[in-house]
Coordinates of C-alpha atoms in Angstrom, one line a residue:
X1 CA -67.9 3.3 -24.1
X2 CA -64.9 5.4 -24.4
X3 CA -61.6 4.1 -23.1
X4 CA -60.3 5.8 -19.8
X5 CA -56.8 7.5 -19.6
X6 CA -54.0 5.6 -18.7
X7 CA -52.2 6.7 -15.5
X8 CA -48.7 8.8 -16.8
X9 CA -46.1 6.1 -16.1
X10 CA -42.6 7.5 -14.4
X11 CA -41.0 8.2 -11.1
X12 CA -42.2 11.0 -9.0
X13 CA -39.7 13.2 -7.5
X14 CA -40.5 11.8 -3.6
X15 CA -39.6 8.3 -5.3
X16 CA -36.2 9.7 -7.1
X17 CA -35.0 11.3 -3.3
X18 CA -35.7 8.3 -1.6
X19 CA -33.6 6.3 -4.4
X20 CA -30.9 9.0 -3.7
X21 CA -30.9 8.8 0.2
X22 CA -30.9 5.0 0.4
X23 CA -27.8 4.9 -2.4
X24 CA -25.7 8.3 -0.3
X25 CA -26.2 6.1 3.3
X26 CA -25.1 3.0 1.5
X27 CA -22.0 5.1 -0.6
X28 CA -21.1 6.3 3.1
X29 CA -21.0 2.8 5.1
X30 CA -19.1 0.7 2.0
X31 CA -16.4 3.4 0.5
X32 CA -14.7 3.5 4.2
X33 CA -15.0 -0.4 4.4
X34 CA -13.6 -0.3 0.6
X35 CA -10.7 1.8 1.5
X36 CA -9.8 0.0 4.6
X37 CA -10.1 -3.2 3.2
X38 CA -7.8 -1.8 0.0
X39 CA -5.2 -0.3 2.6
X40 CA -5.0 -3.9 4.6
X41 CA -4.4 -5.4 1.3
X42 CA -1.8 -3.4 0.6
X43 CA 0.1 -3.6 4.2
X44 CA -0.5 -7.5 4.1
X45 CA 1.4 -7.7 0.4
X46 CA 4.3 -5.9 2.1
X47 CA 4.4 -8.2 5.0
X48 CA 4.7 -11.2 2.8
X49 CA 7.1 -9.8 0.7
X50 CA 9.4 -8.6 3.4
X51 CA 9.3 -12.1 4.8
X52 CA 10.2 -13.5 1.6
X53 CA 12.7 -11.2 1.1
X54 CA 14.5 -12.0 3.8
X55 CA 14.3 -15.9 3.1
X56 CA 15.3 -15.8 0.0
X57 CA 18.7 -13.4 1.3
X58 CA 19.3 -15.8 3.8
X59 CA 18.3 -19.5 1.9
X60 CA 21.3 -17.8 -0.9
X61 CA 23.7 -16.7 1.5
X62 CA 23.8 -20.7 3.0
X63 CA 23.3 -22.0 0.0
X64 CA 25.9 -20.2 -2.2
X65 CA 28.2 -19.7 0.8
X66 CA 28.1 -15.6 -0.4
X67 CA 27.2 -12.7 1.6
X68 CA 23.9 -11.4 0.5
X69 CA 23.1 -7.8 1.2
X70 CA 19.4 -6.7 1.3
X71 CA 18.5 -2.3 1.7
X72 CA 16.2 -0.2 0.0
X73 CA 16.4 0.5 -3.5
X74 CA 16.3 -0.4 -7.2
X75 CA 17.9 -2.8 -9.0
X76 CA 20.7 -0.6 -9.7
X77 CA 21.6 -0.5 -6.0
X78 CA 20.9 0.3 -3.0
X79 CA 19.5 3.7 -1.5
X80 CA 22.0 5.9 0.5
X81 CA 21.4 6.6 4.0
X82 CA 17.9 6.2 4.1
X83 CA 16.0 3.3 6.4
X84 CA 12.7 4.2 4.0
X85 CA 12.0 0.9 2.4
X86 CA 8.3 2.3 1.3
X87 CA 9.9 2.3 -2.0
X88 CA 11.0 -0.9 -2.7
X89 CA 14.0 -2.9 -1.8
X90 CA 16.6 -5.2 -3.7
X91 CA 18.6 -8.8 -2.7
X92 CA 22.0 -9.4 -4.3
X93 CA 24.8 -11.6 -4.0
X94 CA 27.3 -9.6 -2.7
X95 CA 30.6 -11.0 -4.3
X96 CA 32.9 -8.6 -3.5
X97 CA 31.8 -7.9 0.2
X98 CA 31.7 -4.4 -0.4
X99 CA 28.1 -3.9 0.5
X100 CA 27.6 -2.3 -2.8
X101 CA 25.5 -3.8 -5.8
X102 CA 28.4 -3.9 -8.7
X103 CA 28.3 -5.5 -12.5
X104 CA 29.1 -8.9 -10.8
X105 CA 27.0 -9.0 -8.3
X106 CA 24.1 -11.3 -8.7
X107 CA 20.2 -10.3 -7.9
X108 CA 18.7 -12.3 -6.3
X109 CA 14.8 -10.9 -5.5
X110 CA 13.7 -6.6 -6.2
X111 CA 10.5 -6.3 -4.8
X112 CA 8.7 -2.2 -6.3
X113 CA 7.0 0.1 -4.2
X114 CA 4.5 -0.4 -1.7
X115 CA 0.9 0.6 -2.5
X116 CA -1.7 2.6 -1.3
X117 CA -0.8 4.6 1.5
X118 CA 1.5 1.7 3.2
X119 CA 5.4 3.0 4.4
X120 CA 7.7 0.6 5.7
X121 CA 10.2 1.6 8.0
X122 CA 13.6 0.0 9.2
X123 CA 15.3 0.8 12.6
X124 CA 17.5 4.0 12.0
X125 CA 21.0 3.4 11.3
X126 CA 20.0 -0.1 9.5
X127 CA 20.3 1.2 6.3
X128 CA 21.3 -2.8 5.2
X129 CA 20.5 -6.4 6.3
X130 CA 23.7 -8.4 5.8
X131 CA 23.5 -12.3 5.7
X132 CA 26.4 -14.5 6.0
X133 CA 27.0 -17.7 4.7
X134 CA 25.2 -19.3 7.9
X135 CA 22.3 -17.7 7.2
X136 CA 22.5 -15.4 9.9
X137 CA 22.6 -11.6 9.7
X138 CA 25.5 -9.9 10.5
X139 CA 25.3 -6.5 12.6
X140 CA 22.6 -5.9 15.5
X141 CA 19.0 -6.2 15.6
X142 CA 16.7 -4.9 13.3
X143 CA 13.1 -3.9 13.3
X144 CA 10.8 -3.0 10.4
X145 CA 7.6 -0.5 11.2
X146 CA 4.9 -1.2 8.8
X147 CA 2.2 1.3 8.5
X148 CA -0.9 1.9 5.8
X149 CA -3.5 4.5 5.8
X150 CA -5.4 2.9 8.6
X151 CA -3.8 4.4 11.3
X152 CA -1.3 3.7 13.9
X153 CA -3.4 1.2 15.6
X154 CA -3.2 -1.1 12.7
X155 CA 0.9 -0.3 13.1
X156 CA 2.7 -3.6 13.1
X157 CA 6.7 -4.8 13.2
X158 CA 8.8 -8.0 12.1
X159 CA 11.7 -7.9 14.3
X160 CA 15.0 -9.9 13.2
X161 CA 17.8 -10.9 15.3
X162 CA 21.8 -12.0 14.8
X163 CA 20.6 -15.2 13.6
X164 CA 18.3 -14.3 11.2
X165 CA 15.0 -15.4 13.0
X166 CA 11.6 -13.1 12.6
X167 CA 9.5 -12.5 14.9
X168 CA 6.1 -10.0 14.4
X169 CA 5.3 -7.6 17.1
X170 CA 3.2 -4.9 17.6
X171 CA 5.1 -1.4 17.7
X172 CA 5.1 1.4 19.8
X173 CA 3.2 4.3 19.9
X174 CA 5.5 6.6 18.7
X175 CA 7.3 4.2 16.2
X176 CA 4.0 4.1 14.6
X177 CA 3.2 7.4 15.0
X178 CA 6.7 7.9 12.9
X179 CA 5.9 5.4 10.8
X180 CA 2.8 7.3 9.8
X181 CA 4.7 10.1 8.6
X182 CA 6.5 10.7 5.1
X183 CA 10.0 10.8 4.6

C-alpha cells in the first residue's frame, strides 16, 4: 500500500492577517498606556526631587546658619532671568549673600534635566528661592507648575510660603495651559 501525502505544513495567508490584526489592535491599546505611564514617571521624579530640593536648602540653611539660594541652573550657577526650571536646578550655600554661586560657595544638591516631555515652571519673577538661617524663605510666595506630555489635566503645583512650608495644589487652567508650552 502506498503511503499517502503529507498535508504541506505552514501558515496560510488568512492565518498570518489575523496574527497581524490581533498584534496592530494590541500595539494601539498598550503604546498610549506605555507612553502615559513613561510621562507620569517622569513628572512624579520631578516632584520628588523638587521637594527634596527644597528640604535639603532649607535643613542647611538652619543647620549651617547660611543663606542657601536655590534657581535653575548648573552647577556653575544659576540661570539668568528665566523661572524655567525644566532644565535642572542647583542648591548652594550662599556665603557671601550675594545670591550668586562663587568659588566659595558650597553645593549643596544639583538635580539634571527633567525627562520626557515634563517642564517645570516657577511663578514669574521668582527667578530664586532664598532660605534663611530659620529655614524659612525669604521674599513672597512661590508656586511651581509641573506639567508632562499628558496634558494639562494631569497639571499639578507645589506651592511654598514665607516659611518654607509646601503645599501641592492643582493649577489653573491657563497656568497649565502655559506650563504646556516651551520656553
Amino acid at each position: 500500500m502506498p503511503a499517502l501525502p503529507r498535508p504541506a505544513a505552514g501558515v496560510t495567508v488568512i492565518e498570518l492577517m489575523l496574527v497581524v490584526v490581533v498584534l496592530a489592535s494590541l500595539a494601539a491599546f498598550a503604546v498610549p498606556r506605555y507612553v502615559a505611564v513613561r510621562e507620569a514617571a517622569h513628572a512624579g521624579a520631578a516632584y520628588q526631587a523638587l521637594l527634596a530640593s527644597m528640604m535639603a536648602a532649607s535643613a542647611h540653611a538652619a543647620s549651617t546658619g547660611a543663606e542657601v539660594v536655590v534657581c535653575p541652573g548648573a552647577a556653575a550657577g544659576c540661570r539668568a532671568g528665566t523661572h524655567d526650571w525644566s532644565g535642572g536646578w542647583i542648591v548652594f550655600a550662599d556665603l557671601d549673600g550675594d545670591r550668586t554661586r562663587d568659588a566659595g560657595d558650597t553645593l549643596v544638591h544639583r538635580a539634571g534635566p527633567l525627562g520626557g516631555n515634563a517642564h517645570l515652571r516657577s511663578t514669574v519673577g521668582r527667578t530664586r528661592i532664598v532660605f534663611q538661617p530659620n529655614g524659612g524663605a525669604a521674599g513672597s510666595n512661590v508656586t511651581f507648575t509641573l506639567c508632562d506630555g499628558r496634558g494639562v489635566a494631569h497639571a499639578r503645583s507645589l506651592v511654598m510660603n514665607n516659611s518654607g512650608a509646601l503645599r501641592g495644589d492643582t493649577p489653573p487652567a491657563a497656568t497649565a495651559e502655559a506650563c504646556m508650552k516651551p520656553m
